């Protein structure tokens, strides 16, 4: 048998891309490729790209620029572009960078091994279709390798919301939910391979409505309840949610299920009703606050994370002040904030921009508040005993790194044999990006 070929995958963007990269690597594994950590010795380089903001797309072209010499030195090395830039730009990528062999959109991943084989005689292969078949079931499974304790699992993909700034409805397509039985089978497989914590992924994950075994459409709460019955699966998270898709049964699930982590990513984007309307968010700041109230009523230890865009076209100082007021009112455990980036093909693309220096200043102001809140939340953990899922060995001997219910990295002393266990840890200190504790 010939030596396995080596595949290097570089991933940008959201957790769904991380999941997709794993699945593509598994699919290529079935075609004789094994993963490598460095591009230098790779026989194939796959860039899994993000198109959400302009900077994210540019990163792919700079990376291709860097890979040029590598390809000149070894023309047999395959270069593939996957993900949302692949979907949005298609064959244009090969026109700009002719050294690219394969361009595959997020809905056609199961065809990747075949596409790579077809490109063997120097042909260029592009597939950005949205095929009918379920790419997840069609992806060939690799060998049953042991997995890290925390894993992602895509349950829903695409978005029908059409926020005026967002490319997702175009790059990932319409909302599609995977059937319950397939998700449970995949979850069971992951648990057998050592997974203890699952994060269910979807662009609008709380709009999940996959076909259940009874023929009815199941809600996310029903799916979570079913997953919570799996022995060995100890923690369940889901992301990303939309405020308009919160439902009574999801609040109830949070109240009843200990396995459902008390941490929710719930983007609002802006605290100004005028801007929310211009963004086509179809909710107000108040309805958003009401969702949080209900979540906290169901689960008093619930913490929030969010996403914000500053400098959306038309945003005035007053609108921005509304955003700051909302941020202070919620007190986020963590939040992501971005300067608006006009994306071709989206409704807001042609609108007049807020001057860049104004947007930049607002971003700094918002980020200072978010960082202060994040720090205060992290510091409030000192003196508490938290259940920590041990994920890997630390840099120092005898030390491990785990994750709190709120996704804080926690360092403490414990044997490497504790990896995969949930250990009660008393938090003694808070560093910049992590907590330190002692196993109880
Ligand atoms: N400009 C800036 N930020 C954006 N996001 C999505 N589209 C844009 C854009 N055009 C942000 C939103 C979203 C997160 C994933 O990225 O905050 O929730
Ligand atoms: Fe984009 Fe809005 Fe859909 Fe989120 S809900 S993916 S921001 S269009």
Short mmCIF file of C-alpha atoms and ligand atoms in Angstrom, two decimals:
data_model
loop_
_atom_site.label_atom_id
_atom_site.label_comp_id
_atom_site.label_asym_id
_atom_site.label_seq_id
_atom_site.Cartn_x
_atom_site.Cartn_y
_atom_site.Cartn_z
CA UNK A 1 0.00 0.00 0.00
CA UNK A 2 1.31 3.48 -0.80
CA UNK A 3 2.10 5.90 2.04
CA UNK A 4 -0.86 8.08 3.00
CA UNK A 5 -0.98 11.51 1.47
CA UNK A 6 -1.06 14.49 3.79
CA UNK A 7 -3.85 17.03 4.05
CA UNK A 8 -3.47 20.44 5.68
CA UNK A 9 -6.71 22.29 6.43
CA UNK A 10 -6.79 25.93 7.44
CA UNK A 11 -10.08 27.17 8.84
CA UNK A 12 -11.42 30.70 9.22
CA UNK A 13 -14.72 31.93 10.57
CA UNK A 14 -17.43 30.37 12.66
CA UNK A 15 -17.75 27.07 14.52
CA UNK A 16 -19.71 25.61 11.65
CA UNK A 17 -16.61 25.97 9.50
CA UNK A 18 -14.60 24.13 12.18
CA UNK A 19 -17.16 21.32 12.06
CA UNK A 20 -17.15 21.30 8.24
CA UNK A 21 -13.35 21.12 8.20
CA UNK A 22 -13.44 18.06 10.44
CA UNK A 23 -16.01 16.39 8.22
CA UNK A 24 -14.04 17.20 5.04
CA UNK A 25 -10.85 15.83 6.62
CA UNK A 26 -12.76 12.64 7.52
CA UNK A 27 -14.09 12.38 3.96
CA UNK A 28 -10.58 12.80 2.53
CA UNK A 29 -9.34 10.27 5.10
CA UNK A 30 -11.46 7.67 3.35
CA UNK A 31 -9.55 8.56 0.14
CA UNK A 32 -6.18 7.92 1.77
CA UNK A 33 -5.33 11.38 3.13
CA UNK A 34 -4.23 11.92 6.71
CA UNK A 35 -4.17 15.25 8.54
CA UNK A 36 -0.98 17.24 9.01
CA UNK A 37 -0.40 20.33 11.12
CA UNK A 38 1.83 22.10 8.62
CA UNK A 39 1.38 23.21 5.04
CA UNK A 40 5.05 22.50 4.24
CA UNK A 41 4.79 18.72 3.96
CA UNK A 42 1.18 18.65 2.70
CA UNK A 43 0.09 17.00 -0.56
CA UNK A 44 -3.15 18.90 -0.40
CA UNK A 45 -3.94 22.27 1.16
CA UNK A 46 -7.57 23.11 1.83
CA UNK A 47 -8.61 26.61 2.85
CA UNK A 48 -12.01 26.68 4.53
CA UNK A 49 -13.05 30.29 4.19
CA UNK A 50 -15.33 32.91 5.71
CA UNK A 51 -17.17 35.65 3.81
CA UNK A 52 -18.99 37.39 6.65
CA UNK A 53 -16.91 40.60 6.59
CA UNK A 54 -14.59 41.98 3.94
CA UNK A 55 -11.46 41.34 6.02
CA UNK A 56 -12.39 37.70 6.45
CA UNK A 57 -12.50 37.20 2.65
CA UNK A 58 -9.23 39.05 2.10
CA UNK A 59 -7.47 36.63 4.41
CA UNK A 60 -8.01 33.83 1.92
CA UNK A 61 -6.41 35.77 -0.93
CA UNK A 62 -3.39 36.69 1.21
CA UNK A 63 -3.00 33.05 2.21
CA UNK A 64 -3.15 32.00 -1.46
CA UNK A 65 -0.46 34.59 -2.19
CA UNK A 66 1.75 33.01 0.48
CA UNK A 67 1.17 29.52 -0.93
CA UNK A 68 2.26 30.49 -4.43
CA UNK A 69 5.92 29.56 -4.00
CA UNK A 70 4.98 26.26 -2.42
CA UNK A 71 2.87 25.39 -5.44
CA UNK A 72 5.59 26.51 -7.87
CA UNK A 73 8.11 24.26 -6.10
CA UNK A 74 5.67 21.33 -5.97
CA UNK A 75 3.07 21.62 -8.76
CA UNK A 76 1.61 18.24 -7.73
CA UNK A 77 0.27 19.74 -4.48
CA UNK A 78 -3.49 20.20 -4.68
CA UNK A 79 -4.94 23.49 -3.52
CA UNK A 80 -8.61 23.64 -2.60
CA UNK A 81 -10.84 26.50 -1.49
CA UNK A 82 -13.96 25.60 0.50
CA UNK A 83 -16.47 27.55 2.58
CA UNK A 84 -18.41 30.73 2.05
CA UNK A 85 -15.91 32.60 -0.17
CA UNK A 86 -15.94 29.53 -2.43
CA UNK A 87 -19.73 29.74 -2.53
CA UNK A 88 -19.85 33.47 -3.17
CA UNK A 89 -17.05 33.75 -5.75
CA UNK A 90 -16.91 30.29 -7.35
CA UNK A 91 -14.79 30.12 -10.51
CA UNK A 92 -13.72 33.74 -9.99
CA UNK A 93 -11.23 32.44 -7.41
CA UNK A 94 -9.47 30.37 -10.07
CA UNK A 95 -9.44 33.35 -12.44
CA UNK A 96 -7.70 35.41 -9.74
CA UNK A 97 -5.43 32.58 -8.55
CA UNK A 98 -5.00 29.96 -11.31
CA UNK A 99 -2.98 27.71 -8.99
CA UNK A 100 -6.23 26.75 -7.20
CA UNK A 101 -7.37 23.27 -8.32
CA UNK A 102 -10.69 22.81 -6.57
CA UNK A 103 -13.43 25.21 -5.40
CA UNK A 104 -16.17 23.63 -3.28
CA UNK A 105 -19.16 25.37 -1.70
CA UNK A 106 -20.49 24.44 1.75
CA UNK A 107 -23.34 22.35 0.35
CA UNK A 108 -21.17 20.15 -1.88
CA UNK A 109 -18.54 18.86 0.59
CA UNK A 110 -19.51 15.23 0.16
CA UNK A 111 -18.34 15.52 -3.44
CA UNK A 112 -14.85 16.73 -2.45
CA UNK A 113 -12.95 13.39 -2.72
CA UNK A 114 -14.41 12.88 -6.19
CA UNK A 115 -13.58 16.45 -7.20
CA UNK A 116 -9.98 16.05 -6.07
CA UNK A 117 -9.67 12.82 -8.07
CA UNK A 118 -11.08 14.59 -11.14
CA UNK A 119 -8.52 17.39 -10.82
CA UNK A 120 -5.60 14.92 -11.00
CA UNK A 121 -4.79 15.66 -14.65
CA UNK A 122 -4.56 19.39 -14.05
CA UNK A 123 -8.28 20.04 -14.59
CA UNK A 124 -9.96 22.75 -12.53
CA UNK A 125 -13.07 21.58 -10.68
CA UNK A 126 -15.71 23.95 -9.27
CA UNK A 127 -18.89 22.89 -7.43
CA UNK A 128 -21.05 25.50 -5.71
CA UNK A 129 -24.39 23.78 -6.20
CA UNK A 130 -27.05 23.30 -3.55
CA UNK A 131 -27.79 19.63 -4.24
CA UNK A 132 -30.93 17.89 -3.03
CA UNK A 133 -29.14 15.09 -1.19
CA UNK A 134 -28.09 15.39 2.46
CA UNK A 135 -24.37 16.10 2.40
CA UNK A 136 -23.99 14.97 5.99
CA UNK A 137 -25.12 11.42 5.37
CA UNK A 138 -23.30 11.23 2.07
CA UNK A 139 -19.97 12.19 3.64
CA UNK A 140 -17.97 8.97 3.96
CA UNK A 141 -17.07 8.30 7.59
CA UNK A 142 -13.40 7.91 8.41
CA UNK A 143 -11.87 5.46 10.88
CA UNK A 144 -13.33 5.62 14.40
CA UNK A 145 -10.64 7.84 15.88
CA UNK A 146 -10.84 8.97 19.50
CA UNK A 147 -12.21 12.50 19.79
CA UNK A 148 -11.52 15.41 22.14
CA UNK A 149 -14.09 15.73 24.99
CA UNK A 150 -15.93 18.69 23.40
CA UNK A 151 -17.29 18.53 19.85
CA UNK A 152 -19.53 20.45 17.47
CA UNK A 153 -22.48 18.91 15.66
CA UNK A 154 -24.36 20.77 12.93
CA UNK A 155 -28.14 20.32 13.30
CA UNK A 156 -29.42 23.15 11.13
CA UNK A 157 -27.89 25.19 8.37
CA UNK A 158 -28.75 28.30 6.42
CA UNK A 159 -30.93 31.27 7.22
CA UNK A 160 -34.23 32.72 6.01
CA UNK A 161 -34.02 35.91 8.07
CA UNK A 162 -32.22 38.19 5.59
CA UNK A 163 -30.78 40.75 7.98
CA UNK A 164 -29.84 43.63 5.69
CA UNK A 165 -26.08 43.32 6.35
CA UNK A 166 -25.64 39.57 6.19
CA UNK A 167 -24.34 37.23 3.46
CA UNK A 168 -25.34 34.01 5.23
CA UNK A 169 -28.73 33.54 3.49
CA UNK A 170 -26.82 33.70 0.18
CA UNK A 171 -23.71 31.64 1.03
CA UNK A 172 -25.33 28.97 3.22
CA UNK A 173 -28.75 29.08 1.58
CA UNK A 174 -32.23 28.57 3.01
CA UNK A 175 -32.81 27.11 6.47
CA UNK A 176 -32.54 23.32 6.47
CA UNK A 177 -32.84 21.13 9.59
CA UNK A 178 -31.29 17.67 9.74
CA UNK A 179 -33.60 14.81 10.77
CA UNK A 180 -33.57 13.89 14.47
CA UNK A 181 -32.53 10.26 13.94
CA UNK A 182 -29.37 11.23 12.02
CA UNK A 183 -28.36 13.72 14.68
CA UNK A 184 -28.89 11.20 17.47
CA UNK A 185 -26.87 8.58 15.55
CA UNK A 186 -24.02 11.04 15.06
CA UNK A 187 -24.15 12.12 18.71
CA UNK A 188 -24.08 8.50 19.86
CA UNK A 189 -21.06 7.86 17.64
CA UNK A 190 -19.27 10.91 19.06
CA UNK A 191 -20.00 9.84 22.65
CA UNK A 192 -18.58 6.37 21.91
CA UNK A 193 -15.45 8.14 20.69
CA UNK A 194 -14.99 10.07 23.93
CA UNK A 195 -17.16 13.17 23.50
CA UNK A 196 -18.72 14.48 26.73
CA UNK A 197 -19.90 17.93 25.61
CA UNK A 198 -21.78 18.69 22.41
CA UNK A 199 -22.41 22.11 20.91
CA UNK A 200 -25.29 21.94 18.46
CA UNK A 201 -24.66 24.30 15.58
CA UNK A 202 -26.97 26.21 13.30
CA UNK A 203 -27.10 29.74 11.91
CA UNK A 204 -30.56 29.90 13.45
CA UNK A 205 -30.30 26.91 15.70
CA UNK A 206 -33.37 27.69 17.78
CA UNK A 207 -35.47 27.68 14.61
CA UNK A 208 -34.58 23.97 14.31
CA UNK A 209 -37.52 21.93 13.02
CA UNK A 210 -36.10 18.61 11.84
CA UNK A 211 -38.20 15.55 11.08
CA UNK A 212 -38.68 13.46 14.21
CA UNK A 213 -39.08 9.67 14.36
CA UNK A 214 -42.85 10.21 14.78
CA UNK A 215 -43.03 12.03 11.44
CA UNK A 216 -43.66 15.40 13.13
CA UNK A 217 -41.29 18.37 13.00
CA UNK A 218 -39.36 18.46 16.28
CA UNK A 219 -38.29 21.67 17.99
CA UNK A 220 -34.79 22.32 19.30
CA UNK A 221 -36.07 21.71 22.83
CA UNK A 222 -37.40 18.27 21.83
CA UNK A 223 -34.09 17.43 20.19
CA UNK A 224 -32.15 18.56 23.26
CA UNK A 225 -34.37 16.47 25.55
CA UNK A 226 -33.70 13.41 23.42
CA UNK A 227 -29.94 14.04 23.40
CA UNK A 228 -29.95 14.56 27.17
CA UNK A 229 -31.02 10.91 27.51
CA UNK A 230 -27.72 9.70 26.05
CA UNK A 231 -25.53 8.19 28.78
CA UNK A 232 -22.04 9.65 28.72
CA UNK A 233 -23.16 12.91 27.15
CA UNK A 234 -22.92 15.33 30.07
CA UNK A 235 -23.16 18.80 28.55
CA UNK A 236 -25.23 20.29 25.75
CA UNK A 237 -24.94 23.76 24.23
CA UNK A 238 -26.45 25.28 21.12
CA UNK A 239 -25.52 28.28 19.00
CA UNK A 240 -26.44 30.69 17.35
CA UNK A 241 -29.96 31.70 18.42
CA UNK A 242 -32.25 34.41 17.11
CA UNK A 243 -34.43 36.29 19.66
CA UNK A 244 -37.57 35.75 17.54
CA UNK A 245 -37.23 31.96 17.60
CA UNK A 246 -37.17 31.49 21.37
CA UNK A 247 -40.02 29.24 22.46
CA UNK A 248 -41.76 28.24 25.67
CA UNK A 249 -40.47 24.68 25.45
CA UNK A 250 -36.88 25.93 25.16
CA UNK A 251 -37.22 28.04 28.31
CA UNK A 252 -38.70 24.98 30.00
CA UNK A 253 -35.83 22.77 28.83
CA UNK A 254 -33.38 25.21 30.43
CA UNK A 255 -35.33 25.07 33.67
CA UNK A 256 -35.43 21.27 33.71
CA UNK A 257 -32.24 19.93 32.15
CA UNK A 258 -28.99 20.17 34.11
CA UNK A 259 -27.11 19.00 31.03
CA UNK A 260 -28.13 22.14 29.16
CA UNK A 261 -25.43 24.70 29.97
CA UNK A 262 -26.50 28.05 31.46
CA UNK A 263 -24.79 30.09 28.78
CA UNK A 264 -26.57 31.47 25.74
CA UNK A 265 -25.21 33.24 22.66
CA UNK A 266 -27.99 35.62 21.64
CA UNK A 267 -26.90 38.33 19.19
CA UNK A 268 -28.88 41.58 19.09
CA UNK A 269 -26.57 43.63 16.80
CA UNK A 270 -27.84 47.03 18.02
CA UNK A 271 -29.73 48.56 20.93
CA UNK A 272 -31.56 51.10 18.74
CA UNK A 273 -35.01 50.24 17.41
CA UNK A 274 -34.46 52.53 14.43
CA UNK A 275 -31.30 50.66 13.45
CA UNK A 276 -32.81 47.25 14.23
CA UNK A 277 -35.56 48.15 11.76
CA UNK A 278 -33.04 49.29 9.13
CA UNK A 279 -31.19 46.01 9.72
CA UNK A 280 -34.43 44.07 9.13
CA UNK A 281 -33.98 42.30 12.46
CA UNK A 282 -37.74 42.18 13.05
CA UNK A 283 -37.45 42.63 16.81
CA UNK A 284 -36.96 45.58 19.16
CA UNK A 285 -34.52 46.15 21.99
CA UNK A 286 -37.38 45.57 24.38
CA UNK A 287 -38.45 42.22 22.96
CA UNK A 288 -34.81 41.16 23.16
CA UNK A 289 -34.65 42.17 26.84
CA UNK A 290 -37.83 40.22 27.48
CA UNK A 291 -36.25 37.05 26.05
CA UNK A 292 -33.33 37.48 28.44
CA UNK A 293 -35.66 38.05 31.38
CA UNK A 294 -37.53 34.85 30.62
CA UNK A 295 -34.28 32.90 30.24
CA UNK A 296 -33.06 34.19 33.56
CA UNK A 297 -36.37 33.32 35.17
CA UNK A 298 -36.04 29.76 33.87
CA UNK A 299 -32.38 29.46 34.80
CA UNK A 300 -31.21 32.09 37.31
CA UNK A 301 -27.50 31.32 36.71
CA UNK A 302 -27.89 31.97 32.96
CA UNK A 303 -25.16 34.17 31.41
CA UNK A 304 -25.33 35.80 28.01
CA UNK A 305 -23.03 36.43 25.10
CA UNK A 306 -23.85 38.53 22.07
CA UNK A 307 -22.80 40.06 18.75
CA UNK A 308 -22.86 43.75 17.85
CA UNK A 309 -22.36 45.75 14.70
CA UNK A 310 -21.36 49.41 15.01
CA UNK A 311 -21.43 51.95 12.20
CA UNK A 312 -24.37 50.38 10.38
CA UNK A 313 -25.54 52.86 7.67
CA UNK A 314 -27.61 55.62 9.30
CA UNK A 315 -26.38 54.96 12.86
CA UNK A 316 -26.39 58.26 14.78
CA UNK A 317 -24.71 59.09 18.09
CA UNK A 318 -28.09 58.56 19.73
CA UNK A 319 -28.50 55.13 18.18
CA UNK A 320 -25.07 54.18 19.39
CA UNK A 321 -25.92 55.46 22.88
CA UNK A 322 -28.91 53.06 22.84
CA UNK A 323 -26.53 50.19 22.06
CA UNK A 324 -24.28 51.17 24.97
CA UNK A 325 -27.29 51.38 27.29
CA UNK A 326 -28.44 47.90 26.27
CA UNK A 327 -24.97 46.44 26.76
CA UNK A 328 -24.81 47.89 30.26
CA UNK A 329 -28.29 46.63 31.07
CA UNK A 330 -27.57 43.05 29.98
CA UNK A 331 -24.07 42.77 31.46
CA UNK A 332 -22.68 40.22 29.00
CA UNK A 333 -20.41 37.39 30.09
CA UNK A 334 -18.72 37.94 26.76
CA UNK A 335 -19.58 39.62 23.47
CA UNK A 336 -18.24 40.10 19.96
CA UNK A 337 -18.37 43.45 18.24
CA UNK A 338 -17.65 44.37 14.66
CA UNK A 339 -17.46 47.44 12.51
CA UNK A 340 -20.06 47.26 9.75
CA UNK A 341 -18.62 45.88 6.52
CA UNK A 342 -20.66 46.33 3.33
CA UNK A 343 -21.10 42.96 1.64
CA UNK A 344 -21.85 42.80 -2.09
CA UNK A 345 -25.35 41.54 -2.86
CA UNK A 346 -26.87 42.34 0.56
CA UNK A 347 -29.69 44.93 0.89
CA UNK A 348 -27.57 47.37 2.94
CA UNK A 349 -24.62 47.26 0.53
CA UNK A 350 -25.47 50.47 -1.34
CA UNK A 351 -26.37 52.60 1.69
CA UNK A 352 -24.34 55.58 2.77
CA UNK A 353 -21.61 54.60 5.22
CA UNK A 354 -20.94 56.14 8.61
CA UNK A 355 -17.52 57.87 8.41
CA UNK A 356 -14.82 55.36 9.23
CA UNK A 357 -13.27 57.35 12.08
CA UNK A 358 -16.69 57.64 13.76
CA UNK A 359 -17.35 53.89 13.40
CA UNK A 360 -13.87 53.13 14.68
CA UNK A 361 -14.32 55.34 17.73
CA UNK A 362 -17.67 53.66 18.51
CA UNK A 363 -16.09 50.22 18.20
CA UNK A 364 -13.40 51.16 20.73
CA UNK A 365 -15.99 52.56 23.16
CA UNK A 366 -18.16 49.46 22.89
CA UNK A 367 -15.22 47.09 23.19
CA UNK A 368 -13.99 48.85 26.33
CA UNK A 369 -17.40 48.30 27.96
CA UNK A 370 -17.60 44.67 26.83
CA UNK A 371 -14.07 43.94 28.07
CA UNK A 372 -14.86 45.49 31.46
CA UNK A 373 -18.07 43.42 31.78
CA UNK A 374 -16.28 40.27 30.66
CA UNK A 375 -13.59 40.83 33.26
CA UNK A 376 -16.13 41.53 36.00
CA UNK A 377 -18.01 38.35 35.14
CA UNK A 378 -14.83 36.28 35.11
CA UNK A 379 -13.67 37.76 38.42
CA UNK A 380 -17.04 36.99 40.00
CA UNK A 381 -16.13 33.29 39.65
CA UNK A 382 -13.39 33.60 42.32
CA UNK A 383 -14.38 31.68 45.43
CA UNK A 384 -17.00 29.62 43.58
CA UNK A 385 -16.75 25.91 42.87
CA UNK A 386 -17.48 25.20 39.21
CA UNK A 387 -17.88 21.93 37.36
CA UNK A 388 -14.98 21.90 34.89
CA UNK A 389 -14.74 19.58 31.90
CA UNK A 390 -11.05 18.61 31.60
CA UNK A 391 -10.05 18.96 27.95
CA UNK A 392 -6.26 18.65 27.71
CA UNK A 393 -2.91 18.76 29.49
CA UNK A 394 -1.61 22.21 30.37
CA UNK A 395 1.80 23.59 29.48
CA UNK A 396 3.11 23.03 33.01
CA UNK A 397 3.67 19.44 34.15
CA UNK A 398 0.83 18.11 36.29
CA UNK A 399 -1.53 20.82 35.09
CA UNK A 400 -4.67 20.41 32.99
CA UNK A 401 -6.93 22.86 31.16
CA UNK A 402 -10.68 22.55 31.24
CA UNK A 403 -13.81 24.51 30.49
CA UNK A 404 -16.33 26.01 32.90
CA UNK A 405 -20.06 26.06 32.14
CA UNK A 406 -19.45 29.61 30.86
CA UNK A 407 -16.66 28.58 28.48
CA UNK A 408 -13.90 30.06 30.64
CA UNK A 409 -10.60 28.21 30.32
CA UNK A 410 -9.70 26.89 33.79
CA UNK A 411 -6.16 25.83 34.74
CA UNK A 412 -5.65 23.51 37.70
CA UNK A 413 -3.52 20.63 38.90
CA UNK A 414 -4.79 17.16 38.07
CA UNK A 415 -3.48 14.03 36.36
CA UNK A 416 -3.82 13.71 32.59
CA UNK A 417 -6.07 10.70 33.26
CA UNK A 418 -8.79 13.19 34.26
CA UNK A 419 -9.17 14.34 30.63
CA UNK A 420 -12.81 13.82 29.67
CA UNK A 421 -14.05 14.05 33.27
CA UNK A 422 -16.08 16.81 34.89
CA UNK A 423 -14.30 17.88 38.07
CA UNK A 424 -15.47 20.33 40.75
CA UNK A 425 -12.87 23.11 40.86
CA UNK A 426 -12.66 25.94 43.35
CA UNK A 427 -11.67 29.11 41.50
CA UNK A 428 -8.84 31.01 43.20
CA UNK A 429 -7.67 33.55 40.61
CA UNK A 430 -8.68 35.25 37.38
CA UNK A 431 -6.03 36.04 34.74
CA UNK A 432 -6.58 37.98 31.53
CA UNK A 433 -8.16 35.15 29.54
CA UNK A 434 -8.50 32.31 31.98
CA UNK A 435 -9.21 31.19 35.54
CA UNK A 436 -7.00 29.26 37.93
CA UNK A 437 -8.42 26.85 40.48
CA UNK A 438 -7.95 23.84 42.73
CA UNK A 439 -9.67 20.50 42.31
CA UNK A 440 -11.94 19.93 45.30
N1 LIG B 1 -20.52 43.59 8.89
C1 LIG B 1 -20.12 43.48 10.17
N2 LIG B 1 -20.46 42.45 10.96
C2 LIG B 1 -21.24 41.49 10.44
N3 LIG B 1 -21.77 40.37 10.97
C3 LIG B 1 -22.49 39.75 10.03
N4 LIG B 1 -22.47 40.45 8.88
C4 LIG B 1 -21.70 41.55 9.12
C5 LIG B 1 -21.31 42.65 8.33
N5 LIG B 1 -21.71 42.78 7.05
C6 LIG B 1 -21.58 39.97 12.38
C7 LIG B 1 -22.90 39.92 13.12
C8 LIG B 1 -23.12 38.44 13.24
C9 LIG B 1 -21.72 37.91 13.36
C10 LIG B 1 -21.54 36.47 13.07
O1 LIG B 1 -21.00 38.69 12.42
O2 LIG B 1 -22.73 40.51 14.39
O3 LIG B 1 -23.93 38.09 14.37
FE1 LIG B 2 -27.25 36.63 9.13
FE2 LIG B 2 -29.42 37.65 10.38
FE3 LIG B 2 -29.46 35.12 9.44
FE4 LIG B 2 -27.93 35.74 11.57
S1 LIG B 2 -30.20 35.88 11.46
S2 LIG B 2 -27.31 34.48 9.78
S3 LIG B 2 -27.25 37.78 11.08
S4 LIG B 2 -29.30 36.99 8.20
#
